[in-house]
Coordinates of C-alpha atoms and ligand atoms in Angstrom, one line a residue:
M1189 CA 85.7 153.0 -43.5
R1190 CA 86.6 149.4 -44.3
R1191 CA 86.8 150.0 -48.1
T1192 CA 90.1 151.1 -49.4
H1193 CA 88.8 152.3 -52.8
T1194 CA 85.6 153.0 -54.6
C1195 CA 84.4 151.0 -57.6
G1196 CA 85.4 153.9 -60.0
E1197 CA 88.9 154.5 -58.7
L1198 CA 91.3 151.7 -59.6
N1199 CA 93.4 151.9 -62.8
S1200 CA 96.7 150.6 -64.2
K1201 CA 98.7 152.5 -61.6
S1202 CA 96.9 150.4 -58.9
V1203 CA 98.2 147.1 -60.2
N1204 CA 99.5 144.8 -57.3
K1205 CA 97.7 146.8 -54.6
E1206 CA 95.7 144.9 -52.0
V1207 CA 92.3 146.4 -51.9
V1208 CA 88.9 146.2 -50.2
L1209 CA 85.9 147.1 -52.3
Q1210 CA 82.2 147.3 -51.4
G1211 CA 79.2 147.6 -53.7
W1212 CA 76.3 146.1 -55.6
V1213 CA 76.6 143.1 -57.9
S1214 CA 75.8 144.4 -61.3
K1215 CA 76.5 141.3 -63.3
V1216 CA 77.7 137.7 -62.7
R1217 CA 79.3 135.7 -65.5
K1218 CA 80.7 132.2 -65.4
M1219 CA 83.6 131.3 -67.7
G1220 CA 84.9 127.8 -67.2
A1221 CA 85.9 127.5 -63.6
M1222 CA 86.2 131.3 -63.2
N1223 CA 83.5 133.7 -62.1
F1224 CA 83.4 137.3 -63.1
I1225 CA 81.4 140.0 -61.2
D1226 CA 80.8 143.6 -62.2
L1227 CA 80.8 145.4 -58.9
R1228 CA 79.0 148.8 -58.9
D1229 CA 78.8 151.8 -56.6
Q1230 CA 78.0 155.5 -57.2
Y1231 CA 81.5 156.0 -58.7
G1232 CA 81.7 153.3 -61.3
I1233 CA 82.1 149.6 -62.0
T1234 CA 85.1 147.3 -61.2
Q1235 CA 85.5 143.8 -62.6
L1236 CA 86.2 141.1 -60.1
I1237 CA 87.6 137.7 -60.9
I1238 CA 86.9 134.9 -58.5
K1239 CA 88.3 131.3 -58.7
D1240 CA 86.0 129.7 -56.2
S1241 CA 82.3 129.0 -56.7
I1242 CA 80.1 131.8 -55.4
E1243 CA 76.6 132.2 -54.0
V1244 CA 75.9 135.8 -55.2
K1245 CA 73.2 137.2 -57.4
T1246 CA 72.6 140.5 -59.0
E1247 CA 72.0 143.4 -56.6
Y1248 CA 73.5 141.6 -53.6
V1249 CA 75.6 143.9 -51.6
I1250 CA 79.1 142.5 -51.1
E1251 CA 82.6 143.2 -49.8
V1252 CA 85.6 141.8 -51.4
E1253 CA 89.3 141.7 -50.5
G1254 CA 91.7 141.1 -53.3
K1255 CA 94.6 142.2 -55.5
V1256 CA 94.5 144.5 -58.5
I1257 CA 95.8 142.8 -61.6
K1258 CA 96.1 143.9 -65.3
R1259 CA 93.2 142.8 -67.4
K1260 CA 93.7 140.7 -70.5
S1261 CA 91.0 142.4 -72.6
I1262 CA 90.9 146.1 -71.9
N1263 CA 87.6 147.9 -71.8
N1264 CA 88.1 151.5 -72.9
N1265 CA 84.5 152.5 -72.0
I1266 CA 85.0 152.6 -68.3
S1267 CA 87.7 154.3 -66.1
T1268 CA 88.6 151.0 -64.5
G1269 CA 88.8 149.1 -67.8
E1270 CA 92.5 148.3 -67.6
I1271 CA 92.3 146.3 -64.4
E1272 CA 90.4 143.7 -62.5
V1273 CA 90.5 142.6 -58.9
E1274 CA 91.5 139.0 -58.1
V1275 CA 89.3 138.2 -55.1
M1276 CA 90.7 136.4 -52.1
K1277 CA 87.8 136.8 -49.8
I1278 CA 84.1 137.6 -50.5
T1279 CA 81.6 138.6 -47.8
I1280 CA 77.9 139.1 -48.4
I1281 CA 76.7 142.2 -46.7
N1282 CA 73.1 142.0 -47.7
K1283 CA 71.0 139.9 -50.1
S1284 CA 68.6 141.2 -52.7
E1285 CA 65.4 139.8 -54.2
L1286 CA 65.1 139.8 -57.9
T1287 CA 64.5 143.5 -58.7
P1288 CA 61.4 144.5 -60.6
F1289 CA 63.6 145.8 -63.5
E1290 CA 67.2 145.4 -64.5
I1291 CA 69.5 148.1 -63.1
K1292 CA 70.9 149.4 -66.4
D1293 CA 70.5 152.6 -68.4
D1294 CA 68.4 151.4 -71.3
V1295 CA 65.8 149.9 -69.0
Q1296 CA 62.7 148.4 -70.5
T1297 CA 59.9 149.1 -68.0
S1298 CA 57.1 151.6 -67.4
D1299 CA 57.8 155.0 -65.9
D1300 CA 55.4 154.2 -63.1
T1301 CA 57.3 151.1 -62.1
R1302 CA 60.5 153.0 -62.2
M1303 CA 59.0 155.7 -59.9
K1304 CA 57.5 153.0 -57.6
Y1305 CA 61.0 151.7 -57.0
R1306 CA 62.7 155.0 -57.4
Y1307 CA 65.5 153.9 -55.1
L1308 CA 66.4 151.2 -57.6
D1309 CA 66.0 153.6 -60.4
I1310 CA 68.5 155.9 -58.8
R1311 CA 71.0 153.1 -58.8
R1312 CA 71.0 153.3 -62.6
P1313 CA 74.1 155.3 -63.6
S1314 CA 72.2 157.8 -65.8
I1315 CA 70.0 158.8 -62.9
T1316 CA 72.9 158.8 -60.5
N1317 CA 74.8 161.1 -62.8
N1318 CA 71.9 163.5 -63.2
L1319 CA 71.8 163.9 -59.4
I1320 CA 75.6 164.3 -59.3
L1321 CA 75.5 167.0 -62.0
R1322 CA 72.6 168.7 -60.2
S1323 CA 74.6 168.9 -57.0
K1324 CA 77.6 170.3 -58.9
M1325 CA 75.4 173.0 -60.5
N1326 CA 74.0 174.0 -57.0
N1327 CA 77.6 174.2 -55.8
V1328 CA 78.6 176.4 -58.7
I1329 CA 75.6 178.7 -58.0
R1330 CA 76.4 179.0 -54.3
N1331 CA 80.0 179.7 -54.9
Y1332 CA 79.3 182.3 -57.6
F1333 CA 76.8 184.2 -55.5
V1334 CA 78.9 184.2 -52.3
K1335 CA 81.9 185.4 -54.4
N1336 CA 79.7 188.3 -55.6
N1337 CA 78.6 189.4 -52.2
F1338 CA 75.1 187.9 -52.3
I1339 CA 73.8 186.3 -49.1
E1340 CA 71.6 183.2 -49.0
I1341 CA 68.5 183.7 -46.8
E1342 CA 65.7 181.2 -46.3
T1343 CA 62.1 182.3 -46.6
P1344 CA 59.0 180.7 -45.1
I1345 CA 57.2 177.7 -46.7
F1346 CA 54.0 178.4 -44.7
G1347 CA 52.9 181.8 -45.9
K1348 CA 50.3 183.8 -47.8
S1349 CA 49.4 183.5 -51.5
T1350 CA 52.0 184.8 -54.0
P1351 CA 50.4 185.8 -57.3
E1352 CA 52.5 183.9 -59.9
G1353 CA 49.5 182.9 -62.0
A1354 CA 49.0 179.4 -60.7
R1355 CA 46.7 177.9 -58.0
D1356 CA 48.1 177.6 -54.5
F1357 CA 48.6 174.5 -52.5
L1358 CA 47.0 175.1 -49.1
V1359 CA 47.8 173.7 -45.7
P1360 CA 45.2 173.9 -43.0
S1361 CA 46.2 175.3 -39.6
R1362 CA 45.1 173.2 -36.6
V1363 CA 45.5 175.9 -34.1
N1364 CA 43.8 178.5 -36.2
K1365 CA 40.6 176.8 -37.3
H1366 CA 39.4 177.4 -40.9
H1367 CA 42.6 179.2 -41.7
F1368 CA 45.1 178.0 -44.3
Y1369 CA 48.7 178.7 -45.1
A1370 CA 49.5 178.9 -48.8
L1371 CA 52.8 177.2 -50.0
P1372 CA 54.9 179.8 -51.8
Q1373 CA 54.6 179.9 -55.6
S1374 CA 57.9 181.8 -55.3
P1375 CA 59.6 183.9 -52.6
Q1376 CA 58.7 187.0 -54.6
L1377 CA 57.2 189.2 -51.8
Y1378 CA 59.8 188.2 -49.2
K1379 CA 62.7 189.0 -51.4
Q1380 CA 61.3 192.4 -52.2
L1381 CA 61.0 193.0 -48.4
F1382 CA 64.6 192.0 -48.0
M1383 CA 65.5 195.0 -50.2
I1384 CA 63.4 197.3 -48.0
G1385 CA 65.1 195.6 -45.0
G1386 CA 68.4 196.8 -46.3
I1387 CA 69.8 193.5 -47.6
D1388 CA 71.8 194.5 -50.6
R1389 CA 72.0 191.3 -52.6
Y1390 CA 69.9 188.2 -51.8
F1391 CA 69.9 184.7 -53.3
Q1392 CA 68.3 181.4 -52.3
I1393 CA 68.1 177.9 -53.8
V1394 CA 64.5 177.3 -52.9
K1395 CA 61.5 175.0 -53.3
C1396 CA 58.4 176.5 -54.9
F1397 CA 54.9 175.0 -55.3
R1398 CA 52.4 175.6 -58.1
D1399 CA 49.2 173.8 -58.6
E1400 CA 49.2 173.6 -62.4
D1401 CA 48.7 170.8 -65.0
L1402 CA 51.9 168.9 -65.3
R1403 CA 54.1 168.7 -68.5
I1404 CA 57.4 167.1 -69.4
D1405 CA 59.1 170.2 -68.0
R1406 CA 56.8 170.9 -65.1
Q1407 CA 56.3 169.4 -61.6
P1408 CA 54.1 170.7 -58.8
E1409 CA 57.1 171.3 -56.6
F1410 CA 60.2 172.6 -58.2
T1411 CA 63.4 174.4 -57.3
Q1412 CA 64.4 177.9 -58.2
L1413 CA 67.5 179.9 -57.9
D1414 CA 65.9 183.1 -56.6
M1415 CA 67.8 186.4 -56.5
E1416 CA 67.2 190.1 -56.0
M1417 CA 69.5 193.1 -56.0
S1418 CA 69.0 196.6 -54.6
F1419 CA 70.0 199.8 -56.4
A1420 CA 69.9 197.6 -59.5
K1421 CA 68.4 197.9 -63.0
K1422 CA 67.5 195.3 -65.5
E1423 CA 71.0 195.4 -67.1
D1424 CA 72.7 194.7 -63.7
V1425 CA 70.6 191.6 -63.1
M1426 CA 71.1 190.4 -66.7
E1427 CA 74.9 190.8 -66.4
V1428 CA 75.0 188.8 -63.1
I1429 CA 72.9 186.0 -64.6
E1430 CA 74.9 185.8 -67.8
E1431 CA 78.1 185.4 -65.8
L1432 CA 76.4 182.7 -63.7
L1433 CA 75.1 180.8 -66.7
I1434 CA 78.5 180.9 -68.3
E1435 CA 80.0 179.4 -65.2
I1436 CA 77.4 176.7 -64.9
L1437 CA 77.8 175.7 -68.5
N1438 CA 81.5 175.6 -68.3
E1439 CA 81.7 173.7 -65.0
V1440 CA 78.9 171.2 -65.7
K1441 CA 79.2 170.7 -69.4
G1442 CA 82.6 172.2 -70.3
V1443 CA 80.8 174.5 -72.8
K1444 CA 82.3 177.9 -73.3
L1445 CA 80.0 180.8 -73.9
T1446 CA 80.7 184.5 -74.0
K1447 CA 79.0 187.4 -72.3
G1448 CA 76.5 189.5 -74.2
F1449 CA 73.8 187.0 -74.9
K1450 CA 71.5 187.8 -77.8
Q1451 CA 68.4 190.0 -76.8
I1452 CA 65.2 190.2 -78.7
S1453 CA 61.9 191.9 -77.9
W1454 CA 58.8 189.8 -77.2
D1455 CA 57.3 191.3 -80.4
E1456 CA 60.2 190.1 -82.5
A1457 CA 60.2 186.7 -80.9
I1458 CA 56.5 186.2 -81.8
D1459 CA 57.0 187.6 -85.3
K1460 CA 60.1 185.5 -86.2
Y1461 CA 59.5 182.4 -84.1
G1462 CA 55.8 182.4 -83.1
I1463 CA 56.7 181.8 -79.5
D1464 CA 58.2 183.7 -76.6
K1465 CA 60.8 181.0 -75.9
P1466 CA 62.3 180.3 -79.3
D1467 CA 64.8 177.6 -79.9
L1468 CA 67.6 179.3 -81.9
R1469 CA 69.6 176.2 -82.7
F1470 CA 67.7 176.2 -86.0
G1471 CA 66.4 178.9 -88.4
L1472 CA 63.0 178.3 -89.9
E1473 CA 62.0 182.0 -89.5
I1474 CA 58.4 182.7 -89.9
K1475 CA 57.3 185.3 -92.5
T1476 CA 54.1 187.2 -92.9
I1477 CA 53.3 187.0 -96.6
T1478 CA 49.8 188.3 -96.9
E1479 CA 50.8 191.1 -99.3
M1480 CA 52.2 188.6 -101.8
F1481 CA 48.7 187.1 -102.3
K1482 CA 46.7 190.2 -102.7
N1483 CA 45.6 189.2 -106.2
T1484 CA 45.5 185.5 -105.6
E1485 CA 43.0 183.0 -106.9
I1486 CA 43.8 180.5 -104.2
P1487 CA 40.6 179.9 -102.1
L1488 CA 42.4 179.6 -98.8
F1489 CA 44.1 183.0 -99.3
T1490 CA 41.0 185.0 -100.2
K1491 CA 38.4 186.7 -98.0
L1492 CA 41.0 187.1 -95.3
D1493 CA 39.3 189.9 -93.4
K1494 CA 41.5 190.3 -90.3
K1495 CA 43.5 187.2 -91.0
V1496 CA 47.1 187.0 -92.2
I1497 CA 49.1 184.5 -94.1
R1498 CA 52.2 183.2 -92.1
A1499 CA 54.6 180.7 -93.5
I1500 CA 57.9 178.8 -93.0
S1501 CA 60.1 177.1 -95.5
V1502 CA 61.6 173.7 -94.7
D1503 CA 64.7 172.7 -96.7
E1504 CA 63.2 169.2 -97.4
L1505 CA 60.5 167.6 -99.5
V1506 CA 58.3 166.9 -96.6
G1507 CA 56.8 163.4 -96.9
K1508 CA 53.1 162.3 -96.5
K1509 CA 53.6 160.9 -93.1
E1510 CA 55.4 164.0 -91.8
L1511 CA 52.7 166.2 -93.3
E1512 CA 50.1 164.3 -91.5
K1513 CA 52.0 164.8 -88.2
L1514 CA 52.4 168.5 -89.0
T1515 CA 48.7 168.9 -89.8
E1516 CA 47.9 167.2 -86.4
T1517 CA 50.2 169.8 -84.7
A1518 CA 48.4 172.6 -86.5
K1519 CA 45.0 171.2 -85.3
Q1520 CA 46.2 170.8 -81.7
N1521 CA 47.2 174.5 -81.8
G1522 CA 43.9 175.7 -83.2
T1523 CA 44.1 175.7 -87.0
N1524 CA 42.4 173.1 -89.1
I1525 CA 44.0 173.8 -92.5
L1526 CA 47.7 173.5 -93.1
G1527 CA 48.5 174.6 -96.6
F1528 CA 51.7 173.4 -98.3
A1529 CA 53.7 174.0 -101.4
K1530 CA 56.6 171.8 -102.5
F1531 CA 59.4 173.1 -104.7
D1532 CA 61.4 170.5 -106.5
N1533 CA 63.5 170.9 -109.6
N1534 CA 61.7 174.2 -110.4
T1535 CA 58.3 172.7 -110.2
W1536 CA 55.7 173.4 -107.7
S1537 CA 53.2 170.9 -106.2
G1538 CA 51.0 170.5 -103.1
S1539 CA 47.7 171.9 -101.9
I1540 CA 48.9 175.5 -102.5
G1541 CA 51.9 174.8 -104.7
G1542 CA 49.7 173.6 -107.6
K1543 CA 47.7 176.8 -107.7
L1544 CA 50.4 179.5 -107.5
N1545 CA 50.7 182.2 -110.2
E1546 CA 54.0 183.3 -111.5
S1547 CA 54.4 186.4 -109.3
E1548 CA 53.5 184.3 -106.2
K1549 CA 56.1 181.7 -107.2
D1550 CA 58.7 184.4 -107.6
G1551 CA 57.8 186.0 -104.3
L1552 CA 58.1 182.8 -102.4
V1553 CA 61.5 181.9 -103.9
K1554 CA 62.8 185.4 -103.1
T1555 CA 61.3 185.7 -99.6
F1556 CA 62.6 182.3 -98.4
G1557 CA 65.8 182.3 -100.5
I1558 CA 64.8 178.9 -101.9
K1559 CA 67.6 177.3 -103.9
K1560 CA 67.0 173.5 -104.2
S1561 CA 64.1 171.5 -102.9
S1562 CA 61.9 173.0 -100.2
T1563 CA 58.4 172.7 -98.7
I1564 CA 56.6 175.8 -97.6
L1565 CA 54.0 175.5 -94.9
F1566 CA 51.2 178.1 -94.7
V1567 CA 48.7 179.0 -92.0
V1568 CA 45.9 181.5 -92.3
D1569 CA 44.5 183.0 -89.2
E1570 CA 44.5 186.2 -87.0
Y1571 CA 48.1 187.2 -86.4
Y1572 CA 48.6 185.9 -82.9
K1573 CA 46.7 182.7 -83.5
A1574 CA 48.7 182.1 -86.7
S1575 CA 51.9 182.8 -84.8
K1576 CA 51.1 180.2 -82.1
V1577 CA 50.5 177.5 -84.8
M1578 CA 53.6 178.5 -86.7
G1579 CA 55.7 178.4 -83.5
A1580 CA 54.5 174.9 -82.8
L1581 CA 55.0 173.8 -86.4
R1582 CA 58.5 175.2 -86.4
N1583 CA 59.4 173.1 -83.3
E1584 CA 57.7 170.0 -84.8
V1585 CA 59.7 170.4 -88.1
A1586 CA 62.9 170.6 -86.1
K1587 CA 62.0 167.4 -84.3
L1588 CA 61.0 165.5 -87.4
Y1589 CA 64.2 166.4 -89.2
N1590 CA 66.6 166.5 -86.2
L1591 CA 67.5 170.2 -86.8
A1592 CA 68.4 171.0 -83.2
D1593 CA 72.0 170.0 -82.4
S1594 CA 71.9 168.4 -79.0
T1595 CA 75.5 169.5 -78.3
K1596 CA 74.7 173.2 -78.8
F1597 CA 73.4 175.6 -76.1
E1598 CA 71.7 178.7 -77.5
L1599 CA 70.8 181.3 -74.9
L1600 CA 68.9 184.5 -75.4
W1601 CA 67.0 187.1 -73.5
V1602 CA 63.5 187.9 -74.5
V1603 CA 62.7 191.4 -73.3
D1604 CA 59.8 194.0 -73.3
F1605 CA 57.1 191.6 -72.5
P1606 CA 53.5 192.7 -72.5
L1607 CA 52.6 194.0 -69.0
Y1608 CA 49.2 192.2 -69.1
E1609 CA 47.6 189.2 -70.8
Y1610 CA 43.9 188.6 -71.3
S1611 CA 42.5 185.8 -69.3
E1612 CA 39.7 184.1 -71.2
E1613 CA 38.8 182.2 -68.1
D1614 CA 38.4 185.3 -65.9
K1615 CA 37.4 187.6 -68.8
R1616 CA 39.8 190.3 -67.7
F1617 CA 43.4 191.4 -68.0
V1618 CA 45.8 189.9 -65.5
A1619 CA 49.5 190.6 -64.9
A1620 CA 51.6 188.7 -67.4
H1621 CA 54.5 188.3 -65.0
H1622 CA 53.3 189.3 -61.6
P1623 CA 51.7 192.5 -60.4
F1624 CA 54.9 193.9 -58.9
T1625 CA 56.5 194.3 -62.3
M1626 CA 57.3 197.8 -63.4
P1627 CA 55.9 199.0 -66.7
R1628 CA 58.6 200.2 -69.1
E1629 CA 59.3 203.9 -68.6
E1630 CA 57.6 205.0 -71.8
Y1631 CA 54.3 203.4 -70.7
L1632 CA 54.2 204.9 -67.2
E1633 CA 51.5 207.4 -68.1
T1634 CA 49.4 205.1 -70.2
F1635 CA 49.8 201.5 -68.9
D1636 CA 46.5 201.2 -67.1
K1637 CA 44.6 203.0 -69.8
D1638 CA 45.9 201.2 -72.9
M1639 CA 46.5 197.8 -71.4
V1640 CA 46.7 195.9 -74.7
N1641 CA 49.9 197.8 -75.7
A1642 CA 51.6 198.3 -72.3
K1643 CA 55.0 196.7 -72.1
A1644 CA 56.8 195.6 -68.9
A1645 CA 60.4 196.0 -67.7
A1646 CA 60.5 192.2 -67.6
Y1647 CA 63.0 189.8 -69.1
D1648 CA 63.1 186.0 -69.7
I1649 CA 66.1 183.9 -70.3
V1650 CA 65.6 181.1 -72.8
M1651 CA 67.8 178.1 -73.5
N1652 CA 67.2 175.7 -76.4
G1653 CA 63.5 176.5 -76.6
F1654 CA 62.9 176.4 -72.8
E1655 CA 62.1 179.3 -70.6
I1656 CA 64.7 178.8 -67.9
G1657 CA 64.1 181.9 -66.0
G1658 CA 62.5 185.3 -65.8
G1659 CA 62.5 188.5 -63.7
S1660 CA 61.8 192.2 -63.7
Q1661 CA 62.3 195.6 -62.4
R1662 CA 60.0 196.0 -59.5
I1663 CA 57.4 198.7 -58.7
T1664 CA 58.7 200.8 -55.9
D1665 CA 56.3 203.6 -56.2
K1666 CA 53.1 203.3 -54.2
D1667 CA 51.0 205.2 -56.8
I1668 CA 52.1 203.0 -59.7
Q1669 CA 51.5 199.9 -57.5
S1670 CA 48.0 200.9 -56.7
R1671 CA 47.2 201.7 -60.3
M1672 CA 48.6 198.3 -61.2
F1673 CA 46.4 196.5 -58.7
K1674 CA 43.3 198.5 -59.8
S1675 CA 43.9 197.7 -63.4
V1676 CA 43.9 193.9 -62.8
G1677 CA 40.6 194.3 -61.0
L1678 CA 41.6 194.2 -57.4
S1679 CA 39.5 196.5 -55.1
E1680 CA 41.2 198.6 -52.4
Q1681 CA 39.8 196.2 -49.8
Q1682 CA 41.1 193.1 -51.7
V1683 CA 44.6 194.7 -51.9
K1684 CA 44.5 195.6 -48.2
N1685 CA 43.4 192.0 -47.2
N1686 CA 45.9 190.2 -49.5
F1687 CA 48.9 192.5 -49.8
G1688 CA 48.4 195.2 -47.2
W1689 CA 51.3 193.8 -45.2
F1690 CA 53.5 194.0 -48.2
V1691 CA 52.4 197.2 -49.8
D1692 CA 52.7 199.1 -46.5
A1693 CA 56.5 198.3 -46.4
Y1694 CA 56.9 200.6 -49.4
N1695 CA 55.9 203.5 -47.0
Y1696 CA 59.2 203.2 -45.3
G1697 CA 61.9 203.9 -47.9
A1698 CA 62.6 201.3 -50.6
P1699 CA 65.6 201.3 -52.9
Y1700 CA 64.8 200.6 -56.5
H1701 CA 65.5 196.9 -57.1
A1702 CA 65.3 194.1 -59.7
G1703 CA 65.7 190.4 -59.7
L1704 CA 65.1 187.1 -61.4
A1705 CA 64.5 183.4 -60.8
L1706 CA 65.9 180.5 -62.7
G1707 CA 64.2 177.1 -62.9
L1708 CA 66.9 174.7 -61.8
D1709 CA 65.1 171.5 -62.7
R1710 CA 64.7 172.7 -66.3
I1711 CA 68.3 173.8 -66.6
I1712 CA 69.7 170.5 -65.4
M1713 CA 67.2 168.7 -67.6
I1714 CA 68.6 170.5 -70.7
L1715 CA 72.2 170.1 -69.6
T1716 CA 71.9 166.3 -69.0
G1717 CA 69.8 165.8 -72.2
A1718 CA 67.1 164.2 -70.0
E1719 CA 63.8 163.8 -71.8
N1720 CA 61.6 164.4 -68.8
I1721 CA 62.1 166.7 -65.8
R1722 CA 61.4 163.6 -63.6
D1723 CA 64.8 162.2 -64.6
V1724 CA 66.6 165.1 -62.8
I1725 CA 64.5 165.1 -59.6
A1726 CA 65.2 162.6 -56.9
F1727 CA 61.6 161.7 -56.0
P1728 CA 59.3 163.2 -58.6
K1729 CA 55.5 163.0 -59.0
N1730 CA 54.0 161.3 -62.1
S1731 CA 51.9 163.1 -64.7
S1732 CA 48.8 162.9 -62.4
G1733 CA 50.8 164.5 -59.5
I1734 CA 51.1 161.2 -57.7
D1735 CA 54.2 159.9 -56.0
M1736 CA 54.1 156.3 -57.1
M1737 CA 56.5 155.2 -54.3
N1738 CA 54.5 156.3 -51.3
N1739 CA 51.1 156.9 -53.0
S1740 CA 50.8 160.4 -51.9
P1741 CA 48.6 162.4 -51.9
S1742 CA 46.7 160.1 -49.6
K1743 CA 43.5 160.1 -47.7
V1744 CA 43.8 161.2 -44.1
D1745 CA 42.1 159.8 -41.0
E1746 CA 38.7 161.2 -40.0
S1747 CA 40.1 162.0 -36.6
Q1748 CA 42.8 164.1 -38.2
L1749 CA 40.2 165.9 -40.2
N1750 CA 38.0 166.4 -37.1
E1751 CA 40.9 168.0 -35.3
L1752 CA 41.2 170.5 -38.2
N1753 CA 37.5 170.9 -38.2
I1754 CA 37.3 169.9 -41.9
K1755 CA 34.3 168.1 -43.1
L1756 CA 34.4 166.1 -46.4
K1757 CA 31.0 165.9 -48.1
Ligands
LIG2400 N1 59.1 185.4 -58.9 C1 59.3 185.3 -60.3 C2 59.0 183.9 -60.8 O1 59.0 182.9 -60.0 C3 60.7 185.6 -60.7 C4 61.1 187.1 -60.4 O2 60.3 188.0 -60.8 O3 62.1 187.3 -59.8 O4 58.9 183.7 -62.0

């Protein structure tokens, strides 16, 4: 290579060295007869000082030859801040037009423009760094698994549907007319077959595809760390994953965590936090306080029927604007009325606060341990509905009052998930995880008869309020598997057509096995503090699933469709 150093490499030890640098012009400044250029590459920025007049503009690609000298005014914010390069020769490698937005971190432009010119966006140090950290994380993962005797095996992208609860992306087959491959929602079935194939420990960093509505933490194609272990139980998988996450956090963030992450049951998570992926960086525990109001005169709390009163206490006197925002959150989550009581200097006020009797006041102070000023937020609804609203309110309160410390990483396991969930759309029970998840031992007799109460040997790992992964003990018993399929409404014929190839494998000797998958995009999003998952993916889709750069998905030629025998109406 012609360059002798990168733009992030030179420091006071390099003074007097003759160097060749190459990179992009980040800034040009003129001071008297002198010209200053900030030269940027992936590694950093080096200040150049040029005595002659120059013909360069921002984002030109240049090469300079020169001598490293000590800077007069030191810049402690960058690694090269003690030096500058006195340029003897400058060569323009390539010119640049004026870029659609300035290449800097606090860029003022729309997301769609950034995505359209993503290659320019990637030049911005914050995006470059996200990609670097992502690569580092993948490296830690591969090293960790190889060290622990796992082998990485690739699985097909063109396959058959995997039931992970989303819609499939389909790919038509030209040679097999009217037949489609499904892109994998996960490698679930293949990894289970590896266990039957005698592979002891499998892992893979793998792309998965799910046709779902997009959110700030969701893209149609995403990357999982997928793993499976034979002769392993839930505890074995959890131990391996804890060690891995400890290594990732240490290597990528320098954060030290210790083994033995907190574990709570799904029931407890819903009861205390209203959600199955609680953010534990703040308290705001939800309490059910129906009993406290059994003799109340407050209209909202009477004629409850099957409803309950759930509440949280915020250590603030919540203002009008904030209350409006919280009421909006309650509405979006299905409850129209958000009751509140403010406690300040021993006096109560607010929609509920003004109507409390003495025993209720007493009860609230004791239950929530109120000392100074506080605002209690109340929701009245059926237990699970009220929990959902409270869970959302809890997160919104934390956002409004900045309660979640961004330097903290709180990890926990949520275990004992329900085996099924009721799908309003399909009007039937579906597998909450996927239908290969083992019921917990104490539900083996009853799981398909009492589906509401059946619990799964499944576990999720949660970090700072995001579900970053999940897995389960797998069903390895044919009888349990067919009961499971039947209970989610699959006929024998449907099972045969869809999963016959997979289920048959369990006729030939399967070890018991368990595994898990981590969502790598989400993890790196949390570790980098990115606000949107798009910021940690090289070429992401926008919120309508469109790649703004190449405009995919795009229409295809009629001739191509003809070849596939596909007719568009
Ligand atoms: N396949 C599951 C998922 O993608 C993970 C697992 O059960 O291992 O969520």
